[in-house]
Amino acid sequence: MRVFTTMIYREMKRFIRSKARVIGSLINPVIWLVLFGKGWAGAFNFPGASMIFGGVDYMTYLVPGIVAMTVFNMSFIQGITIIWDKQFGFIKEILVAPASRGEAILGRITGGAIMAMIQGVIILALSFFIASGLKLSGVLPALALSFLVGLAVAGMGVAIAMRMSSMEGFQMIMTMIMLPMTFLSGAFYPVKTMPEWMQWLAKVNPLTYAVDGSRYYLAGVSPAFSLRTDWTVLTGLALLFMGIAVVEFRKATID
Amino acid sequence: MEYAVEVENLVKKYGDFTAVRGISFRVRRGEIFAFLGPNGAGKTTTVHVLTTLLKPNGGTAFVAGHDVVREPMEVRRRIGIVFQDPSLDRELTAYENMYIHGRIYGYSGEGLRKKIERLLKFVELWEFKDRPVKFFSGGMQRRLEIARSLLHEPEILFLDEPTIGLDPQTRAHIWEYIRAMKEEQDMTIFLTTHYMDEAEQLADRIAIMDYGRIIAEGTADELKKLVGNDVIYLRMEEPEEGVKCLNADFIRGCKVMPDGRVRLDVQNAGEAVPKLFELAQEKGVRILEVTYHRPTLNDVFLHLTGREIRDEGGEQSTARMIMRARMRRR
Ligand SMILES: Nc1ncnc2c1ncn2[C@@H]1O[C@H](COP(=O)(O)OP(=O)(O)OP(=O)(O)O)[C@@H](O)[C@H]1O
Ligand SMILES: [Mg+2]
């Protein structure tokens, strides 16, 4: 356990150290929430509009999506920045230590997911001032779902980064993975009115299930999948990606 | 167990390139052993195999009595390493880097705090303990890495080019730490370097490595005996062809260097220099500059390979015992 907790401690220290970056990364979801959200909330302010969004106003509909997106983005970045550990050599410190590599990397992933969650909590707290229909009772289960997606995606980030040799592909991966997954998650609009092929892609996107479940808990919108499906899929994906990350990290060597 | 490191026929390939071509050597407990060799000799590769980070393609290696392939965990428990390239977390402070290392190696609480304080004071970084490492100079980072590698009291410490790229003062400083470490803790130290002075200053025994092979091994004195001679460098004024290499029975070897100087191997430079001036006078050659020195490890390398160890720093001249005599005829 000591290596696991030490890696979480490290993520925490790095997180605190990079206040500017943390605040900077909160700007993105705030822009979505305020500018995008308020803009469309005005447009969808006609009678019957709430029918499109499962019976709630657009702002309330949007918030769970933005919170999940925040955790999703942040934990992916937390995971993939293990490439900096490769680049700056810290990874050698771990590889040469008499400690379980699996435990070390799970600590790294968990730490990343926790730091991403903290940012999600900040966004959610702000949202209560902007959106009127949010349910306080739904906060904990919604965050738990976000945490699962955070674990899955941080694991995915690590697994990808372990196969990258430089930061070169970083920008491309961000655009190729993050942006489509965000739009295909139902965070901004319902999955069920998407074209068939997009719905199909949405279903293989872990973020979709986090958005779906937390939208039920926070806004009371009835889920597109069953809650049981949301929890099962996210738990499964978290385990799967963490497993892949462990395997990749165990066989890591230096070159 | 008498040996800290025992290596037999070790081979390491990268694809179809063989970086380490079957080396064998032993490091005794408590000694400082140096791998001296030019860039690309295979020093780092060997260190990475010995520290369980790379799997060898052939041969065996035992570190602290354990096989690096079959018992990597046992080896890792007993070694410390300062890598050639940085391995600190640049975002964290010196203290946090030490703390995380301590935790990973199973230390905690007040004991860990005291150890960190002692070591950071040892490398004179205590006053910078709360500064993020990214603001540290190269020398400070190196010192921190040394402190970190000592935290878990390893039996065997690997230092891969501990002073590469540092200024002479910092290098001398780090040498002091290394000597102090050895004295205080009776640790075995395995050092790699391409600085001859470093090997000579620190190591009890030296293995000279070139193109993946160990080409000589012994104490600095033993190695120098391989050359056997003192070396004199002469610069002469417009020497005519034929007199470039002076001929006399006390001259054992003569070679014209690319820079135009003439290199002479003699038994005893002190006696030979006056004779050389006589000889030059006879032949009507003006000697402009005489340099002589006892054989250095560079001469040993030159003797064995016909090449020099490329020395990037300017420290060569400070390391050598150089006698200069500038003679000018009016
Ligand atoms: N990952 C790698 N893939 C392919 N070749 C490599 C790799 N690492 C090292 N080499 C090659 O193996 C040889 C030995 O390299 P190594 O780093 O062990 O040398 P070294 O003695 O430490 O040199 P230096 O003084 O430059 O550190 C070199 O020719 C180098 O180019
Ligand atoms: Mg090297």
mmCIF file of N, CA, C and O in Angstrom, chain A residues 165-209:
data_model
loop_
_atom_site.group_PDB
_atom_site.id
_atom_site.type_symbol
_atom_site.label_atom_id
_atom_site.label_comp_id
_atom_site.label_asym_id
_atom_site.label_seq_id
_atom_site.Cartn_x
_atom_site.Cartn_y
_atom_site.Cartn_z
ATOM 1 N N SER A 165 6.651 7.630 -27.659
ATOM 2 C CA SER A 165 8.049 7.847 -27.287
ATOM 3 C C SER A 165 8.349 9.326 -27.081
ATOM 4 O O SER A 165 9.370 9.693 -26.552
ATOM 5 N N SER A 166 7.456 10.192 -27.504
ATOM 6 C CA SER A 166 7.715 11.606 -27.285
ATOM 7 C C SER A 166 6.390 12.337 -27.114
ATOM 8 O O SER A 166 5.319 11.758 -27.220
ATOM 9 N N MET A 167 6.488 13.627 -26.876
ATOM 10 C CA MET A 167 5.289 14.434 -26.710
ATOM 11 C C MET A 167 4.662 14.789 -28.060
ATOM 12 O O MET A 167 3.617 15.413 -28.112
ATOM 13 N N GLU A 168 5.336 14.388 -29.128
ATOM 14 C CA GLU A 168 4.902 14.828 -30.448
ATOM 15 C C GLU A 168 3.435 14.534 -30.750
ATOM 16 O O GLU A 168 2.704 15.377 -31.231
ATOM 17 N N GLY A 169 3.019 13.301 -30.452
ATOM 18 C CA GLY A 169 1.660 12.918 -30.784
ATOM 19 C C GLY A 169 0.607 13.485 -29.834
ATOM 20 O O GLY A 169 -0.580 13.281 -30.039
ATOM 21 N N PHE A 170 1.071 14.181 -28.804
ATOM 22 C CA PHE A 170 0.189 14.602 -27.728
ATOM 23 C C PHE A 170 -0.988 15.451 -28.231
ATOM 24 O O PHE A 170 -2.150 15.147 -27.986
ATOM 25 N N GLN A 171 -0.675 16.476 -29.000
ATOM 26 C CA GLN A 171 -1.703 17.389 -29.490
ATOM 27 C C GLN A 171 -2.718 16.640 -30.339
ATOM 28 O O GLN A 171 -3.924 16.832 -30.227
ATOM 29 N N MET A 172 -2.188 15.748 -31.182
ATOM 30 C CA MET A 172 -3.071 15.029 -32.077
ATOM 31 C C MET A 172 -4.017 14.116 -31.293
ATOM 32 O O MET A 172 -5.217 14.063 -31.570
ATOM 33 N N ILE A 173 -3.461 13.443 -30.293
ATOM 34 C CA ILE A 173 -4.294 12.552 -29.488
ATOM 35 C C ILE A 173 -5.388 13.335 -28.771
ATOM 36 O O ILE A 173 -6.544 12.923 -28.721
ATOM 37 N N MET A 174 -5.007 14.500 -28.284
ATOM 38 C CA MET A 174 -6.004 15.327 -27.606
ATOM 39 C C MET A 174 -7.166 15.645 -28.553
ATOM 40 O O MET A 174 -8.334 15.548 -28.173
ATOM 41 N N THR A 175 -6.829 16.032 -29.775
ATOM 42 C CA THR A 175 -7.881 16.397 -30.727
ATOM 43 C C THR A 175 -8.620 15.169 -31.231
ATOM 44 O O THR A 175 -9.847 15.194 -31.387
ATOM 45 N N MET A 176 -7.902 14.095 -31.460
ATOM 46 C CA MET A 176 -8.510 12.912 -32.068
ATOM 47 C C MET A 176 -9.351 12.118 -31.075
ATOM 48 O O MET A 176 -10.263 11.408 -31.458
ATOM 49 N N ILE A 177 -9.010 12.189 -29.814
ATOM 50 C CA ILE A 177 -9.715 11.372 -28.825
ATOM 51 C C ILE A 177 -10.649 12.206 -27.964
ATOM 52 O O ILE A 177 -11.837 11.933 -27.840
ATOM 53 N N MET A 178 -10.098 13.271 -27.391
ATOM 54 C CA MET A 178 -10.875 14.018 -26.400
ATOM 55 C C MET A 178 -12.111 14.683 -27.019
ATOM 56 O O MET A 178 -13.217 14.564 -26.502
ATOM 57 N N LEU A 179 -11.888 15.382 -28.111
ATOM 58 C CA LEU A 179 -12.981 16.166 -28.671
ATOM 59 C C LEU A 179 -14.129 15.282 -29.159
ATOM 60 O O LEU A 179 -15.281 15.481 -28.757
ATOM 61 N N PRO A 180 -13.840 14.269 -29.998
ATOM 62 C CA PRO A 180 -14.935 13.401 -30.444
ATOM 63 C C PRO A 180 -15.640 12.708 -29.285
ATOM 64 O O PRO A 180 -16.869 12.622 -29.256
ATOM 65 N N MET A 181 -14.861 12.233 -28.308
ATOM 66 C CA MET A 181 -15.497 11.516 -27.207
ATOM 67 C C MET A 181 -16.416 12.438 -26.426
ATOM 68 O O MET A 181 -17.463 12.016 -25.926
ATOM 69 N N THR A 182 -16.024 13.706 -26.335
ATOM 70 C CA THR A 182 -16.877 14.655 -25.632
ATOM 71 C C THR A 182 -18.195 14.867 -26.382
ATOM 72 O O THR A 182 -19.281 14.816 -25.802
ATOM 73 N N PHE A 183 -18.097 15.065 -27.704
ATOM 74 C CA PHE A 183 -19.312 15.310 -28.482
ATOM 75 C C PHE A 183 -20.188 14.074 -28.608
ATOM 76 O O PHE A 183 -21.392 14.163 -28.806
ATOM 77 N N LEU A 184 -19.552 12.899 -28.506
ATOM 78 C CA LEU A 184 -20.314 11.658 -28.660
ATOM 79 C C LEU A 184 -20.842 11.137 -27.328
ATOM 80 O O LEU A 184 -21.277 10.006 -27.232
ATOM 81 N N SER A 185 -20.789 11.972 -26.280
ATOM 82 C CA SER A 185 -21.146 11.452 -24.959
ATOM 83 C C SER A 185 -22.574 11.806 -24.553
ATOM 84 O O SER A 185 -23.055 11.342 -23.536
ATOM 85 N N GLY A 186 -23.226 12.658 -25.348
ATOM 86 C CA GLY A 186 -24.528 13.135 -24.907
ATOM 87 C C GLY A 186 -24.428 14.227 -23.864
ATOM 88 O O GLY A 186 -25.415 14.556 -23.211
ATOM 89 N N ALA A 187 -23.255 14.804 -23.688
ATOM 90 C CA ALA A 187 -23.111 15.875 -22.705
ATOM 91 C C ALA A 187 -23.877 17.122 -23.134
ATOM 92 O O ALA A 187 -24.444 17.827 -22.305
ATOM 93 N N PHE A 188 -23.935 17.380 -24.447
ATOM 94 C CA PHE A 188 -24.536 18.624 -24.948
ATOM 95 C C PHE A 188 -25.944 18.425 -25.509
ATOM 96 O O PHE A 188 -26.730 19.343 -25.548
ATOM 97 N N TYR A 189 -26.191 17.224 -26.016
ATOM 98 C CA TYR A 189 -27.480 16.926 -26.632
ATOM 99 C C TYR A 189 -27.771 15.443 -26.439
ATOM 100 O O TYR A 189 -26.854 14.655 -26.216
ATOM 101 N N PRO A 190 -29.027 15.069 -26.531
ATOM 102 C CA PRO A 190 -29.381 13.670 -26.231
ATOM 103 C C PRO A 190 -28.771 12.687 -27.239
ATOM 104 O O PRO A 190 -28.633 13.022 -28.412
ATOM 105 N N VAL A 191 -28.426 11.528 -26.746
ATOM 106 C CA VAL A 191 -27.884 10.481 -27.615
ATOM 107 C C VAL A 191 -28.978 9.957 -28.553
ATOM 108 O O VAL A 191 -28.736 9.692 -29.722
ATOM 109 N N LYS A 192 -30.207 9.875 -28.030
ATOM 110 C CA LYS A 192 -31.215 9.151 -28.794
ATOM 111 C C LYS A 192 -31.710 9.894 -30.038
ATOM 112 O O LYS A 192 -32.311 9.297 -30.917
ATOM 113 N N THR A 193 -31.413 11.215 -30.129
ATOM 114 C CA THR A 193 -31.755 11.919 -31.367
ATOM 115 C C THR A 193 -30.563 12.042 -32.316
ATOM 116 O O THR A 193 -30.654 12.683 -33.355
ATOM 117 N N MET A 194 -29.438 11.437 -31.943
ATOM 118 C CA MET A 194 -28.276 11.436 -32.845
ATOM 119 C C MET A 194 -28.546 10.519 -34.032
ATOM 120 O O MET A 194 -29.340 9.589 -33.916
ATOM 121 N N PRO A 195 -27.842 10.748 -35.172
ATOM 122 C CA PRO A 195 -27.915 9.773 -36.269
ATOM 123 C C PRO A 195 -27.461 8.393 -35.774
ATOM 124 O O PRO A 195 -26.661 8.306 -34.830
ATOM 125 N N GLU A 196 -27.974 7.387 -36.449
ATOM 126 C CA GLU A 196 -27.704 6.006 -36.049
ATOM 127 C C GLU A 196 -26.213 5.726 -35.764
ATOM 128 O O GLU A 196 -25.844 5.201 -34.727
ATOM 129 N N TRP A 197 -25.350 6.111 -36.738
ATOM 130 C CA TRP A 197 -23.909 5.795 -36.604
ATOM 131 C C TRP A 197 -23.277 6.512 -35.419
ATOM 132 O O TRP A 197 -22.391 5.987 -34.758
ATOM 133 N N MET A 198 -23.798 7.723 -35.122
ATOM 134 C CA MET A 198 -23.253 8.441 -33.974
ATOM 135 C C MET A 198 -23.699 7.767 -32.670
ATOM 136 O O MET A 198 -22.924 7.666 -31.714
ATOM 137 N N GLN A 199 -24.938 7.300 -32.679
ATOM 138 C CA GLN A 199 -25.427 6.588 -31.492
ATOM 139 C C GLN A 199 -24.572 5.363 -31.209
ATOM 140 O O GLN A 199 -24.257 5.041 -30.067
ATOM 141 N N TRP A 200 -24.196 4.714 -32.322
ATOM 142 C CA TRP A 200 -23.380 3.507 -32.174
ATOM 143 C C TRP A 200 -22.043 3.857 -31.529
ATOM 144 O O TRP A 200 -21.575 3.190 -30.615
ATOM 145 N N LEU A 201 -21.435 4.939 -31.997
ATOM 146 C CA LEU A 201 -20.160 5.388 -31.418
ATOM 147 C C LEU A 201 -20.333 5.831 -29.962
ATOM 148 O O LEU A 201 -19.483 5.565 -29.110
ATOM 149 N N ALA A 202 -21.466 6.497 -29.703
ATOM 150 C CA ALA A 202 -21.723 6.959 -28.338
ATOM 151 C C ALA A 202 -21.762 5.782 -27.363
ATOM 152 O O ALA A 202 -21.319 5.891 -26.219
ATOM 153 N N LYS A 203 -22.280 4.657 -27.857
ATOM 154 C CA LYS A 203 -22.427 3.501 -26.958
ATOM 155 C C LYS A 203 -21.094 2.860 -26.581
ATOM 156 O O LYS A 203 -21.013 2.163 -25.574
ATOM 157 N N VAL A 204 -20.074 3.065 -27.411
ATOM 158 C CA VAL A 204 -18.762 2.506 -27.031
ATOM 159 C C VAL A 204 -17.887 3.559 -26.330
ATOM 160 O O VAL A 204 -16.711 3.354 -26.111
ATOM 161 N N ASN A 205 -18.520 4.667 -25.971
ATOM 162 C CA ASN A 205 -17.783 5.753 -25.331
ATOM 163 C C ASN A 205 -18.059 5.740 -23.823
ATOM 164 O O ASN A 205 -19.194 5.930 -23.396
ATOM 165 N N PRO A 206 -17.045 5.516 -23.010
ATOM 166 C CA PRO A 206 -17.286 5.426 -21.564
ATOM 167 C C PRO A 206 -17.970 6.681 -20.993
ATOM 168 O O PRO A 206 -18.800 6.587 -20.085
ATOM 169 N N LEU A 207 -17.615 7.824 -21.556
ATOM 170 C CA LEU A 207 -18.155 9.073 -21.025
ATOM 171 C C LEU A 207 -19.686 9.112 -21.115
ATOM 172 O O LEU A 207 -20.359 9.678 -20.250
ATOM 173 N N THR A 208 -20.247 8.487 -22.150
ATOM 174 C CA THR A 208 -21.694 8.462 -22.341
ATOM 175 C C THR A 208 -22.398 7.950 -21.084
ATOM 176 O O THR A 208 -23.410 8.503 -20.648
ATOM 177 N N TYR A 209 -21.844 6.889 -20.506
ATOM 178 C CA TYR A 209 -22.497 6.246 -19.366
ATOM 179 C C TYR A 209 -22.380 7.098 -18.104
ATOM 180 O O TYR A 209 -23.294 7.119 -17.270
#
